[in-house]
mmCIF file of C-alpha atoms in Angstrom:
data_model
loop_
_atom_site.group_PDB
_atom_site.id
_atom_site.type_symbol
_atom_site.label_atom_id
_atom_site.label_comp_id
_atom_site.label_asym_id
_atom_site.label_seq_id
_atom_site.Cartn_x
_atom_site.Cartn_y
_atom_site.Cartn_z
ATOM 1 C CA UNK A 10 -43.898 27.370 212.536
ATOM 2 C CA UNK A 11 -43.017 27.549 209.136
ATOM 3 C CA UNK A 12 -42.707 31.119 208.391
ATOM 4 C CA UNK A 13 -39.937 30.090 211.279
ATOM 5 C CA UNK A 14 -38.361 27.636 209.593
ATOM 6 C CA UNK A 15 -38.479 29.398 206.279
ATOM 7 C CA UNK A 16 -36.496 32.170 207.954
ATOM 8 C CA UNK A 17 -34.195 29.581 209.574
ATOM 9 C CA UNK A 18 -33.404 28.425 205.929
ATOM 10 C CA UNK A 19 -33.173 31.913 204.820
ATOM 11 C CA UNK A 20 -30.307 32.132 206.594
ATOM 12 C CA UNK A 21 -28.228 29.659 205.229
ATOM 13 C CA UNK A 22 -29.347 29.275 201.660
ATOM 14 C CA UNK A 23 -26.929 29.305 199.619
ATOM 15 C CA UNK A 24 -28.742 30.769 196.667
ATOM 16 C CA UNK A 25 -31.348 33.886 196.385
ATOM 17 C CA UNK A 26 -34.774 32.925 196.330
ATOM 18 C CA UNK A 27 -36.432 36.221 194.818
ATOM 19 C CA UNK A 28 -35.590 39.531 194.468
ATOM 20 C CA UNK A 29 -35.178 41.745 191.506
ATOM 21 C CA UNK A 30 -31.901 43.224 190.340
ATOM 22 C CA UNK A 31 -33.221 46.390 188.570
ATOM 23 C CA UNK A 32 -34.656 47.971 191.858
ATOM 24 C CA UNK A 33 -31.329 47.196 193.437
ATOM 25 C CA UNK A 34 -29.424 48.726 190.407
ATOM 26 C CA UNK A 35 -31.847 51.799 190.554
ATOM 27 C CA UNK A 36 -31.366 52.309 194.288
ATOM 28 C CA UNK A 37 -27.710 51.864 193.372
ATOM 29 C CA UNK A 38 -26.975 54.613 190.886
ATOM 30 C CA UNK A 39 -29.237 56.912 192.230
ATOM 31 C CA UNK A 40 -27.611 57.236 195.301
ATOM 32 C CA UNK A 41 -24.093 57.484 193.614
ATOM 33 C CA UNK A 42 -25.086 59.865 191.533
ATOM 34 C CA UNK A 43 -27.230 61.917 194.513
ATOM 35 C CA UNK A 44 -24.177 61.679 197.250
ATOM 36 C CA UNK A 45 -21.084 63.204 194.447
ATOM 37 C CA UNK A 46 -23.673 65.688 192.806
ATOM 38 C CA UNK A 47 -23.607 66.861 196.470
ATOM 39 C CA UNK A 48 -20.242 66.746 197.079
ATOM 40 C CA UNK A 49 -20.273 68.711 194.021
ATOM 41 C CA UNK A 50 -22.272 71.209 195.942
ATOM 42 C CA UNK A 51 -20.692 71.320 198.843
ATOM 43 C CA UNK A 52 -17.071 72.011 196.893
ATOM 44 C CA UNK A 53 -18.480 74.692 195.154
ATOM 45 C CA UNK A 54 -19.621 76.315 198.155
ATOM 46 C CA UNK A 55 -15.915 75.581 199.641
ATOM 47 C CA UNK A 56 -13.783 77.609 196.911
ATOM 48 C CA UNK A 57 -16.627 80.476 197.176
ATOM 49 C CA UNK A 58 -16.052 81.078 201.193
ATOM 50 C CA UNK A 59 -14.473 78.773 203.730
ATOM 51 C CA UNK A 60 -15.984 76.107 205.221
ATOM 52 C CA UNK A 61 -18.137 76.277 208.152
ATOM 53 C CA UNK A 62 -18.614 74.136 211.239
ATOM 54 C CA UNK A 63 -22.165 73.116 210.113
ATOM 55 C CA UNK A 64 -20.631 72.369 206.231
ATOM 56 C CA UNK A 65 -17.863 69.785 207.253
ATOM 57 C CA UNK A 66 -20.674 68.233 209.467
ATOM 58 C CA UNK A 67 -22.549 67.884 205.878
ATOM 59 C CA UNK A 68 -19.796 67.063 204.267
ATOM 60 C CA UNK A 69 -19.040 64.311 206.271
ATOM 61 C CA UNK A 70 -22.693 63.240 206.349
ATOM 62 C CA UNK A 71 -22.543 62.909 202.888
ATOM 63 C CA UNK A 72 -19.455 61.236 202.333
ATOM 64 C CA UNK A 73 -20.615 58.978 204.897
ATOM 65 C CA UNK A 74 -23.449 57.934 202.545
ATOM 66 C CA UNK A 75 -21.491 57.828 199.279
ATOM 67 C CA UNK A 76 -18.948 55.037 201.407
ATOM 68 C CA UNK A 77 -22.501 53.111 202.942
ATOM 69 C CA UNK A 78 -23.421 53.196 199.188
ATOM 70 C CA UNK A 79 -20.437 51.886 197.716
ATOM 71 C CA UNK A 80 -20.420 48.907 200.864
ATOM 72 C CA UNK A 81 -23.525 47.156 200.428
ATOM 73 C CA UNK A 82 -24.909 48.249 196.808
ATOM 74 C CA UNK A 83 -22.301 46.108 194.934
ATOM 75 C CA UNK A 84 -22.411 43.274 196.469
ATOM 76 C CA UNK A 85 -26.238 42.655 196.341
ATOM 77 C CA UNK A 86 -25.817 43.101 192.401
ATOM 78 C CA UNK A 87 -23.063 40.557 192.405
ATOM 79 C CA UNK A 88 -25.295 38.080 194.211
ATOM 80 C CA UNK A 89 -27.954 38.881 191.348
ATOM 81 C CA UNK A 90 -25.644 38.487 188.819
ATOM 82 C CA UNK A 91 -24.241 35.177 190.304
ATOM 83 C CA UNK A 92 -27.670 33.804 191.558
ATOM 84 C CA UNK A 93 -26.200 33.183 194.356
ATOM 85 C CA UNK A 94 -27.149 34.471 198.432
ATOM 86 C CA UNK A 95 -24.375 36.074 200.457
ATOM 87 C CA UNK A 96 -23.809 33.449 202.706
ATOM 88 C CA UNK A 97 -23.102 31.263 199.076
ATOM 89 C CA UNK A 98 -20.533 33.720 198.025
ATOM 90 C CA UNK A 99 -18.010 32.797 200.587
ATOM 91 C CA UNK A 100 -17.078 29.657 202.557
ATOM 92 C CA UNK A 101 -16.745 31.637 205.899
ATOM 93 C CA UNK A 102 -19.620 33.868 206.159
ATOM 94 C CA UNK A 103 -17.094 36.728 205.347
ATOM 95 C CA UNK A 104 -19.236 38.738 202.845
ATOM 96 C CA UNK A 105 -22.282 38.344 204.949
ATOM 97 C CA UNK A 106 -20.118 39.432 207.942
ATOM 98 C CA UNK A 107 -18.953 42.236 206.257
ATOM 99 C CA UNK A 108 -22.563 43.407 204.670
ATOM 100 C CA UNK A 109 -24.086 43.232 208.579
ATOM 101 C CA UNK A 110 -21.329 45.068 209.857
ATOM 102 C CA UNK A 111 -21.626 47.871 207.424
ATOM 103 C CA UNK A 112 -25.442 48.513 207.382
ATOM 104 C CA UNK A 113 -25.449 48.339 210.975
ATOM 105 C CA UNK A 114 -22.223 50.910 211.492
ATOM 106 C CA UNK A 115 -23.534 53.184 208.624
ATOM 107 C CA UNK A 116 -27.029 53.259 209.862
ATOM 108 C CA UNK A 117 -25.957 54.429 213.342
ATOM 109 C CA UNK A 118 -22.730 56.928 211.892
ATOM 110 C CA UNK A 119 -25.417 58.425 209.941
ATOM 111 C CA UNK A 120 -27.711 59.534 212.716
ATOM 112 C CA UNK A 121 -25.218 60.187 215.231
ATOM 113 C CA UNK A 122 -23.962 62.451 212.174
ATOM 114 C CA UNK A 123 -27.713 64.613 212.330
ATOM 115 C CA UNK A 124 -27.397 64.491 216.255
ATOM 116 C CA UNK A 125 -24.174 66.509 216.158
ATOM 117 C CA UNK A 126 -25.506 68.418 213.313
ATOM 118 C CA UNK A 127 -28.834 69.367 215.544
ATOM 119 C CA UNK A 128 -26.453 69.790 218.249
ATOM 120 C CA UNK A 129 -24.400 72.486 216.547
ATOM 121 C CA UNK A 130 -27.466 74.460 215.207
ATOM 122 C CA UNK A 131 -28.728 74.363 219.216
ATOM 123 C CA UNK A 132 -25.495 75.542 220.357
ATOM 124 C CA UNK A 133 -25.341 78.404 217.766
ATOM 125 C CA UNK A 134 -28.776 79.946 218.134
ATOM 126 C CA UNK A 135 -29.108 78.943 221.610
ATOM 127 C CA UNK A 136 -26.078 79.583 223.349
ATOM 128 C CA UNK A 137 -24.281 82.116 220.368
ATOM 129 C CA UNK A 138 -20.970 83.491 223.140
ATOM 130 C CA UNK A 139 -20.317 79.543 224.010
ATOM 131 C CA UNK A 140 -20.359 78.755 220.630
ATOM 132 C CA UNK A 141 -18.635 81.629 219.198
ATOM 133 C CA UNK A 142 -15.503 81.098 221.564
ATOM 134 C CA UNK A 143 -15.202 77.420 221.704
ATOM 135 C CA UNK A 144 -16.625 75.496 218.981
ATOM 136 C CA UNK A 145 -14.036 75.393 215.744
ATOM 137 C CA UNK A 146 -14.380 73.165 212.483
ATOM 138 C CA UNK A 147 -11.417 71.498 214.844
ATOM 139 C CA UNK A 148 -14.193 70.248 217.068
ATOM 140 C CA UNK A 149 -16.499 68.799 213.721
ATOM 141 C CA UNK A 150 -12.811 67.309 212.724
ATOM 142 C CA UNK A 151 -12.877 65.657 216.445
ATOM 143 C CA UNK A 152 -16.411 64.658 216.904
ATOM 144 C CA UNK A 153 -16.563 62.868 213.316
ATOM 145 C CA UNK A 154 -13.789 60.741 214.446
ATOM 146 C CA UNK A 155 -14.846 59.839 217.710
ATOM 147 C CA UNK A 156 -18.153 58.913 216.232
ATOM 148 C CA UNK A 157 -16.613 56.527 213.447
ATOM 149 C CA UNK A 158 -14.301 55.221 216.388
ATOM 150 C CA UNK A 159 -17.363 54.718 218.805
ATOM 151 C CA UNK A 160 -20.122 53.382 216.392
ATOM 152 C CA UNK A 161 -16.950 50.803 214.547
ATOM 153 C CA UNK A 162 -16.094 49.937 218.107
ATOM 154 C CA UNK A 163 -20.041 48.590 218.992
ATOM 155 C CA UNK A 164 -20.666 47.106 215.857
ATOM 156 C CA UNK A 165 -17.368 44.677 215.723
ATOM 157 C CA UNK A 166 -18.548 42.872 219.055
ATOM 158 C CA UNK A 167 -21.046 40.110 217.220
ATOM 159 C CA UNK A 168 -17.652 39.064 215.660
ATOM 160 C CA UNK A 169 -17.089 38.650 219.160
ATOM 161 C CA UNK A 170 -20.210 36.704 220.292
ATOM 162 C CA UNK A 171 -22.201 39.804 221.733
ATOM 163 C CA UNK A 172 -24.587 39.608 219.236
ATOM 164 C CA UNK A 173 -25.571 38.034 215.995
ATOM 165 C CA UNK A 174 -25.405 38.995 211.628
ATOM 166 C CA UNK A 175 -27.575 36.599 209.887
ATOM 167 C CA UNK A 176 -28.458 36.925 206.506
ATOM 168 C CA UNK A 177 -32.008 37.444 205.528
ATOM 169 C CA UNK A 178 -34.763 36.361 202.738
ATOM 170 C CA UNK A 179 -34.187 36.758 200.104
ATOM 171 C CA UNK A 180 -30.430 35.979 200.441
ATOM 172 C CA UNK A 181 -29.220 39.798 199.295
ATOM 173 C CA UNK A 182 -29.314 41.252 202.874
ATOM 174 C CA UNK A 183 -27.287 40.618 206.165
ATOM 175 C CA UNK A 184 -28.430 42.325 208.972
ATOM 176 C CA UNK A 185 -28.069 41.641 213.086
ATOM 177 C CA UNK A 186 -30.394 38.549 214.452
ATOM 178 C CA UNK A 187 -33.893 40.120 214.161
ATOM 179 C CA UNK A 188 -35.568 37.021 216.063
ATOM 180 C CA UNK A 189 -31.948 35.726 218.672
ATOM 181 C CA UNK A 190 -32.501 33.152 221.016
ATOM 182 C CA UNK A 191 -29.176 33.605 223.211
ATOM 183 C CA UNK A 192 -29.722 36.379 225.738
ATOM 184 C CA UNK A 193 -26.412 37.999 224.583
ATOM 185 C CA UNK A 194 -27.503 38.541 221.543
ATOM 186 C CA UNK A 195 -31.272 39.485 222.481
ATOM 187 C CA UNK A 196 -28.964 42.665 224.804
ATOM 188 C CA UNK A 197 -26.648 43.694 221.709
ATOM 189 C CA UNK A 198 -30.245 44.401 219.743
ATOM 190 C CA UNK A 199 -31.518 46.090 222.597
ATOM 191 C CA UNK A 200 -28.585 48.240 222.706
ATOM 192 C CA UNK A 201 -28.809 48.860 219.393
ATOM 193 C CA UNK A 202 -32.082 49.490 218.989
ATOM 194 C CA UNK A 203 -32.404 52.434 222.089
ATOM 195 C CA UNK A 204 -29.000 54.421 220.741
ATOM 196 C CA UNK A 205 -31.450 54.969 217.373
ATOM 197 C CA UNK A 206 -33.590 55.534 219.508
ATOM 198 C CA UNK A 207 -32.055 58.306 222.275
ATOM 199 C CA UNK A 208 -30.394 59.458 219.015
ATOM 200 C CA UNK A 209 -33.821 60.214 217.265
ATOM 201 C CA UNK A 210 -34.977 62.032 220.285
ATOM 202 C CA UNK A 211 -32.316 64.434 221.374
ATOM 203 C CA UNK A 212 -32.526 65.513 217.655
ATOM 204 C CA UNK A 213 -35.678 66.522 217.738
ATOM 205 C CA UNK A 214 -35.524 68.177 220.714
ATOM 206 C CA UNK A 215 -32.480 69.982 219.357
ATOM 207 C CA UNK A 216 -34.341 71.246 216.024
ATOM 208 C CA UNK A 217 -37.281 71.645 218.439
ATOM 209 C CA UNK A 218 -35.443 74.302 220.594
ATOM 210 C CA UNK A 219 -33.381 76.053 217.806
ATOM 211 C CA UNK A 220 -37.308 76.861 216.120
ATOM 212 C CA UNK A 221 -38.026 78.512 219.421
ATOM 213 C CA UNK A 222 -34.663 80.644 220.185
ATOM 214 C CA UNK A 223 -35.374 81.418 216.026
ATOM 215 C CA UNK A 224 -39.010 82.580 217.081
ATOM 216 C CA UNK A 225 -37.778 84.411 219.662
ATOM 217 C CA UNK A 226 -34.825 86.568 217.651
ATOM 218 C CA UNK A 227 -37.588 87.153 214.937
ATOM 219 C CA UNK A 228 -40.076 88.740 218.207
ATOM 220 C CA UNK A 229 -37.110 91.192 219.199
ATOM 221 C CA UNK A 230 -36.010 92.372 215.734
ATOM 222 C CA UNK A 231 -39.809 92.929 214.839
ATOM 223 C CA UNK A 232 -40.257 94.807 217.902
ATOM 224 C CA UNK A 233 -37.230 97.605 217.800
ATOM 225 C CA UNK A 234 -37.952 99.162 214.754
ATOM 226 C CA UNK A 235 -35.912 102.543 215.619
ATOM 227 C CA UNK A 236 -34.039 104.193 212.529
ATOM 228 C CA UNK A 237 -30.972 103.661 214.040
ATOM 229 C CA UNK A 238 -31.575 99.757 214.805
ATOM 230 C CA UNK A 239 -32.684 99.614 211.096
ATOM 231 C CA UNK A 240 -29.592 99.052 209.888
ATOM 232 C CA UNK A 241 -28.293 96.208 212.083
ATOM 233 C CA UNK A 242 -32.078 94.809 211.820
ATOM 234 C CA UNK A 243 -31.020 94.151 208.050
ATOM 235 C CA UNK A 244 -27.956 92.384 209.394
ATOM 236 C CA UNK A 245 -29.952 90.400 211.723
ATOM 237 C CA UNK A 246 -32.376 89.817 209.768
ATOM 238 C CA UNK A 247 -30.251 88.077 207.293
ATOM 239 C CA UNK A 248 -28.496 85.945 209.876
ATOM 240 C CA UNK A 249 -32.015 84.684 211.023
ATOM 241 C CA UNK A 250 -32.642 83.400 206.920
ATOM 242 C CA UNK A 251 -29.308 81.771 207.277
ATOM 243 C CA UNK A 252 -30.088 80.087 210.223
ATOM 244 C CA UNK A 253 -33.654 79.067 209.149
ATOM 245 C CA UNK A 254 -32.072 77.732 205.829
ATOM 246 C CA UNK A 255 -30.118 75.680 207.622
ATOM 247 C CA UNK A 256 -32.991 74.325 209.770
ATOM 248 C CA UNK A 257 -34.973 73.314 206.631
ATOM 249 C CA UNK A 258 -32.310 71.806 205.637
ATOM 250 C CA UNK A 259 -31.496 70.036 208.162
ATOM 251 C CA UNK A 260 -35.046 69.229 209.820
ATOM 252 C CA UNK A 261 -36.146 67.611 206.251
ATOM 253 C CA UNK A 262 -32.727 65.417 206.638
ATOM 254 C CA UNK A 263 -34.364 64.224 210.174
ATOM 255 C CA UNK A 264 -37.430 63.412 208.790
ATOM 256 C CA UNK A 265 -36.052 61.532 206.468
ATOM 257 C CA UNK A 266 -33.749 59.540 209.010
ATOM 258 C CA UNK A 267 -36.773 59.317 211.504
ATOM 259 C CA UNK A 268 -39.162 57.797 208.571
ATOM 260 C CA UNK A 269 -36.415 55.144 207.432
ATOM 261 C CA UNK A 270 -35.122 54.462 210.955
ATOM 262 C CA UNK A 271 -37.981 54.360 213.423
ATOM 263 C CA UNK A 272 -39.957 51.550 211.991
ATOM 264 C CA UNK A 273 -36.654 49.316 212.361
ATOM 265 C CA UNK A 274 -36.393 50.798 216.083
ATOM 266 C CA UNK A 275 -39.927 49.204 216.747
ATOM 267 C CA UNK A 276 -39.475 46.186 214.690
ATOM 268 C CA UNK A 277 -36.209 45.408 216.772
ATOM 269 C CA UNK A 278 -37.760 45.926 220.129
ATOM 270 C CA UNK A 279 -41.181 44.028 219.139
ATOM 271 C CA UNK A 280 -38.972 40.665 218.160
ATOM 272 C CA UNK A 281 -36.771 40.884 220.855
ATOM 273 C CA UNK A 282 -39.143 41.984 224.008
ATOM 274 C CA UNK A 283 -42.444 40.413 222.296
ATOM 275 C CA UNK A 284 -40.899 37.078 221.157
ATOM 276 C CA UNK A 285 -42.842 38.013 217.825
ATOM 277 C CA UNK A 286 -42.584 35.175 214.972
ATOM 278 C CA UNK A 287 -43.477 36.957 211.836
ATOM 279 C CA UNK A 288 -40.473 37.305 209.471
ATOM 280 C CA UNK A 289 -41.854 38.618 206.775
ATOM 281 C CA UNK A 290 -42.296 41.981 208.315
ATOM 282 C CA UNK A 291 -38.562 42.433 208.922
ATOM 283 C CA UNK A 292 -37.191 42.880 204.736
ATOM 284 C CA UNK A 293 -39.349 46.228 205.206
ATOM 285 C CA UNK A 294 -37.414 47.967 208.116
ATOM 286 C CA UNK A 295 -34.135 46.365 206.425
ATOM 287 C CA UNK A 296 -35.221 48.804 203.120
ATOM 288 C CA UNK A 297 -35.911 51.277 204.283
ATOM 289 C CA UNK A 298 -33.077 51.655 206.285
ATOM 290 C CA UNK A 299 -31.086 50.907 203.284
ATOM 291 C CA UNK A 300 -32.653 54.086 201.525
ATOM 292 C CA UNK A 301 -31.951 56.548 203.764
ATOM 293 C CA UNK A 302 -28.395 57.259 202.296
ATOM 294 C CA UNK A 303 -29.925 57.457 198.728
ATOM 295 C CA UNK A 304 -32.436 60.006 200.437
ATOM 296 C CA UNK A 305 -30.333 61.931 201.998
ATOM 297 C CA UNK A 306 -28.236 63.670 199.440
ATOM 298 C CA UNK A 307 -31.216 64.925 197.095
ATOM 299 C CA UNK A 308 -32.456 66.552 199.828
ATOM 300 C CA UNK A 309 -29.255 67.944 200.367
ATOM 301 C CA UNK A 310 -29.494 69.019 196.594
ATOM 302 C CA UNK A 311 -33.236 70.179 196.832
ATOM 303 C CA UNK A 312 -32.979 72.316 199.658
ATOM 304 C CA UNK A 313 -29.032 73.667 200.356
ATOM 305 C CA UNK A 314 -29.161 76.953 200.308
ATOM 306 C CA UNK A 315 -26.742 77.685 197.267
ATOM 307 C CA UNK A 316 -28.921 75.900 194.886
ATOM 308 C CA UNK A 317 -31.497 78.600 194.728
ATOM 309 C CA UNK A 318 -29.411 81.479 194.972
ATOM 310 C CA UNK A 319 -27.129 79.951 191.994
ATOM 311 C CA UNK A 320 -30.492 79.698 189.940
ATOM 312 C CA UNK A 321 -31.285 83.013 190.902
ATOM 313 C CA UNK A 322 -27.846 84.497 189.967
ATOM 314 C CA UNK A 323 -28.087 82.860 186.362
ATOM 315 C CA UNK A 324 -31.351 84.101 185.454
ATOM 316 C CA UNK A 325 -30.447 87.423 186.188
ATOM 317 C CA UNK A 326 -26.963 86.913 184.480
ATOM 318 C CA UNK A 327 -29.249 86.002 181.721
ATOM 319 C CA UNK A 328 -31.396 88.957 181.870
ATOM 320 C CA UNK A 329 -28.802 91.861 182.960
ATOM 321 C CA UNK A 330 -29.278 93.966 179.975
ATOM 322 C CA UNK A 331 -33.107 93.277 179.773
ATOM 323 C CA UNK A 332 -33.747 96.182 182.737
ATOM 324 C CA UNK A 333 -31.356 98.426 180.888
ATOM 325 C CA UNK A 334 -33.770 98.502 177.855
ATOM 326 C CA UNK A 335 -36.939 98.812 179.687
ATOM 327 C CA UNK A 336 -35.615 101.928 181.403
ATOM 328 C CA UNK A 337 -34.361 103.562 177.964
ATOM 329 C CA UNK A 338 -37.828 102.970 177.252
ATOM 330 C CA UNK A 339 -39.448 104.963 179.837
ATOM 331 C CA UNK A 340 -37.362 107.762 179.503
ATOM 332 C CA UNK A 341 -37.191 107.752 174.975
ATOM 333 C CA UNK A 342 -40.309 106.085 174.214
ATOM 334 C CA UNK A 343 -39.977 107.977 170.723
ATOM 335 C CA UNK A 344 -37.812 106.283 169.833
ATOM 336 C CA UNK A 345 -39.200 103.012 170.258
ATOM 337 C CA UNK A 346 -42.481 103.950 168.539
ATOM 338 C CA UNK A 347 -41.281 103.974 164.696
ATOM 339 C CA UNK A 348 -39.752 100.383 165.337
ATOM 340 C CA UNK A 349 -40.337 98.442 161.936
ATOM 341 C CA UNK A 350 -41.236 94.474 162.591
ATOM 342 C CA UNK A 351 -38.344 92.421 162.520
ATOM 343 C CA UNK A 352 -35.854 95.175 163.256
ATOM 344 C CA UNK A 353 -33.658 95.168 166.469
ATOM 345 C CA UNK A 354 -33.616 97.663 168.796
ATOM 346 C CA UNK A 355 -30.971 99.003 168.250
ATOM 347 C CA UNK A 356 -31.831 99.190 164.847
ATOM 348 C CA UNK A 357 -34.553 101.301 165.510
ATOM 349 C CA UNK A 358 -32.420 103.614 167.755
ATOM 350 C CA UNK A 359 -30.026 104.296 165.128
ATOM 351 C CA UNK A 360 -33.060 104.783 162.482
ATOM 352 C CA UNK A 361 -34.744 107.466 164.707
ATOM 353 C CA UNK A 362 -31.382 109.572 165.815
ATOM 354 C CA UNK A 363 -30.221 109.513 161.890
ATOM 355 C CA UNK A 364 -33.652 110.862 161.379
ATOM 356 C CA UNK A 365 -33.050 113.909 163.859
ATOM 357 C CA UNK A 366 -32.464 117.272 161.898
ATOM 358 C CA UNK A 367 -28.656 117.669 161.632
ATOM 359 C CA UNK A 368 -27.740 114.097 162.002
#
């Protein structure tokens, strides 16, 4: 009873009762910097070759989690800064209206984001002639907007009454009802809570069946291993790293998602179906959800696919006349033999030709 009425006050105290500001300023410019360093990336990777189907479906992903970033972050400093809640910050619940609204929109965009993603990857390994004659970065252009449409669509009806944004201890978050009472709002969480959760699902099974169609192109090439197949092998075998680069990277970006969404998935369905009373397990769901768009983008960074071959191409940028040397030492090693210390090589070159007979 009075962890109940301590969340009852929770949401409508006017002032924050907890909290500090430096893990919310950390969060903050980490996932700035994180979501443009990728963008970064990603533009790079536009001016070198043009932009894939799979690319604008990260590049919206990420932009999607710069825009979450710049929604929420700010105003939970302010409310630091002004020791005061969200609900205190306006007279008509606008702020906290408008911080519900966006994690809940972002939180959804985001996965239905992956889906299409996983969805894309399936298509291409799975079905390659479908995917090769109807699928455009027209249809990524389309999808993206029907998702933003769809998911803004759903989470403007507790403005409405169909559900419920209540702000939450300790007076920096605003989130749906996590414990309603009306039944309208008890179905909006519901409803909520199983599109995460079909979501999750069909993109697993989606990664799950691109690994197998990628097990089985691996079986064939390894099995024809004529001369004349050799060739196109290489070929092949190239297009299977691509493909599996793009399955790390996007099977880490799922895990991710899965870890930061899935405990808010069962916390949603416990209060509502269970009637459960304890409140203070609902700030950790609410955080972690709120970190998966810092997350995202450094794995982005960690694993695209450019980063590594960039690295790669600068160290042997650096190193491009170091084989050079080594071979004009294998074929003159005389002339590397009468080398004084602290001489160059070419120094010593020079020393030993003017020391030829005639020269």
């Amino acid at each position: 009873m009075a962890l109940s009425l301590k969340n009852v006050s929770c949401h409508e105290q006017p002032t924050l009762s907890g909290g500090s500001p430096s893990t919310s300023a950390i969060m903050f410019s980490a996932g700035v910097l994180g979501n443009v360093v990728a963008l970064i990336l990603l533009e790079i990777r536009r001016r070198k070759q043009s932009a894939s189907l799979f690319q604008v479906l990260v590049t919206s992903l990420v932009f999607t989690d710069l825009l979450g970033t710049f929604s929420v972050s700010p105003l939970v400093l302010t409310a630091y800064l002004r020791n005061e809640s969200l609900i205190g910050m306006s007279d008509n619940r606008l702020v906290c209206g408008h911080f519900g609204y966006a994690m809940t929109f972002f939180s959804m965009v985001t996965l239905a984001i992956l889906l299409s993603m996983a969805v894309e990857r399936w298509l291409s390994i799975g079905h390659p002639y479908c995917y090769e004659k109807r699928m455009s970065k027209r249809c990524g252009y389309i999808a993206i907007a029907l998702i933003y449409l769809l998911c803004a669509l759903f989470c403007v009806t507790p403005f409405l009454g169909f559900g419920k944004y209540v702000q939450h201890c300790p007076g920096t978050w605003c989130f749906i009802d996590m414990h309603p009472s009306a039944s309208e709002h008890k179905v909006f969480n519901i409803i909520y809570a199983s599109c995460l959760l079909v979501m999750i699902v069909c993109t697993v099974l989606c990664n799950a069946s691109v690994i197998y169609h990628l097990s089985l192109m691996y079986r064939r090439r390894k099995a024809h291993r004529s001369s004349v197949r050799r060739q196109r092998g290489h070929k092949r075998h190239r297009s299977i790293a691509k493909e599996v680069e793009h399955l790390v990277l996007l099977g880490f970006m799922t895990i991710a998602f899965v870890i930061c969404s899935l405990p808010l998935v069962i916390q949603v369905y416990l209060n509502t179906c269970c009637d459960r009373d304890r409140h203070k397990n609902d700030l950790i769901p609410l955080l972690l959800v709120s970190a998966n768009p810092i997350i995202d983008p450094w794995v982005f960074i960690i694993l695209s696919p450019p980063v590594p071959r960039l690295l790669w191409d600068k160290m042997c940028k650096t190193a491009k006349f170091k084989p050079t040397q080594e071979k004009v030492r294998s074929i003159h090693p005389v002339l590397y033999q009468s080398k004084p210390p602290g001489d160059s090589e070419g120094g010593s070159v020079m020393k030993a030709y003017t020391e030829i007979p005639g020269n």
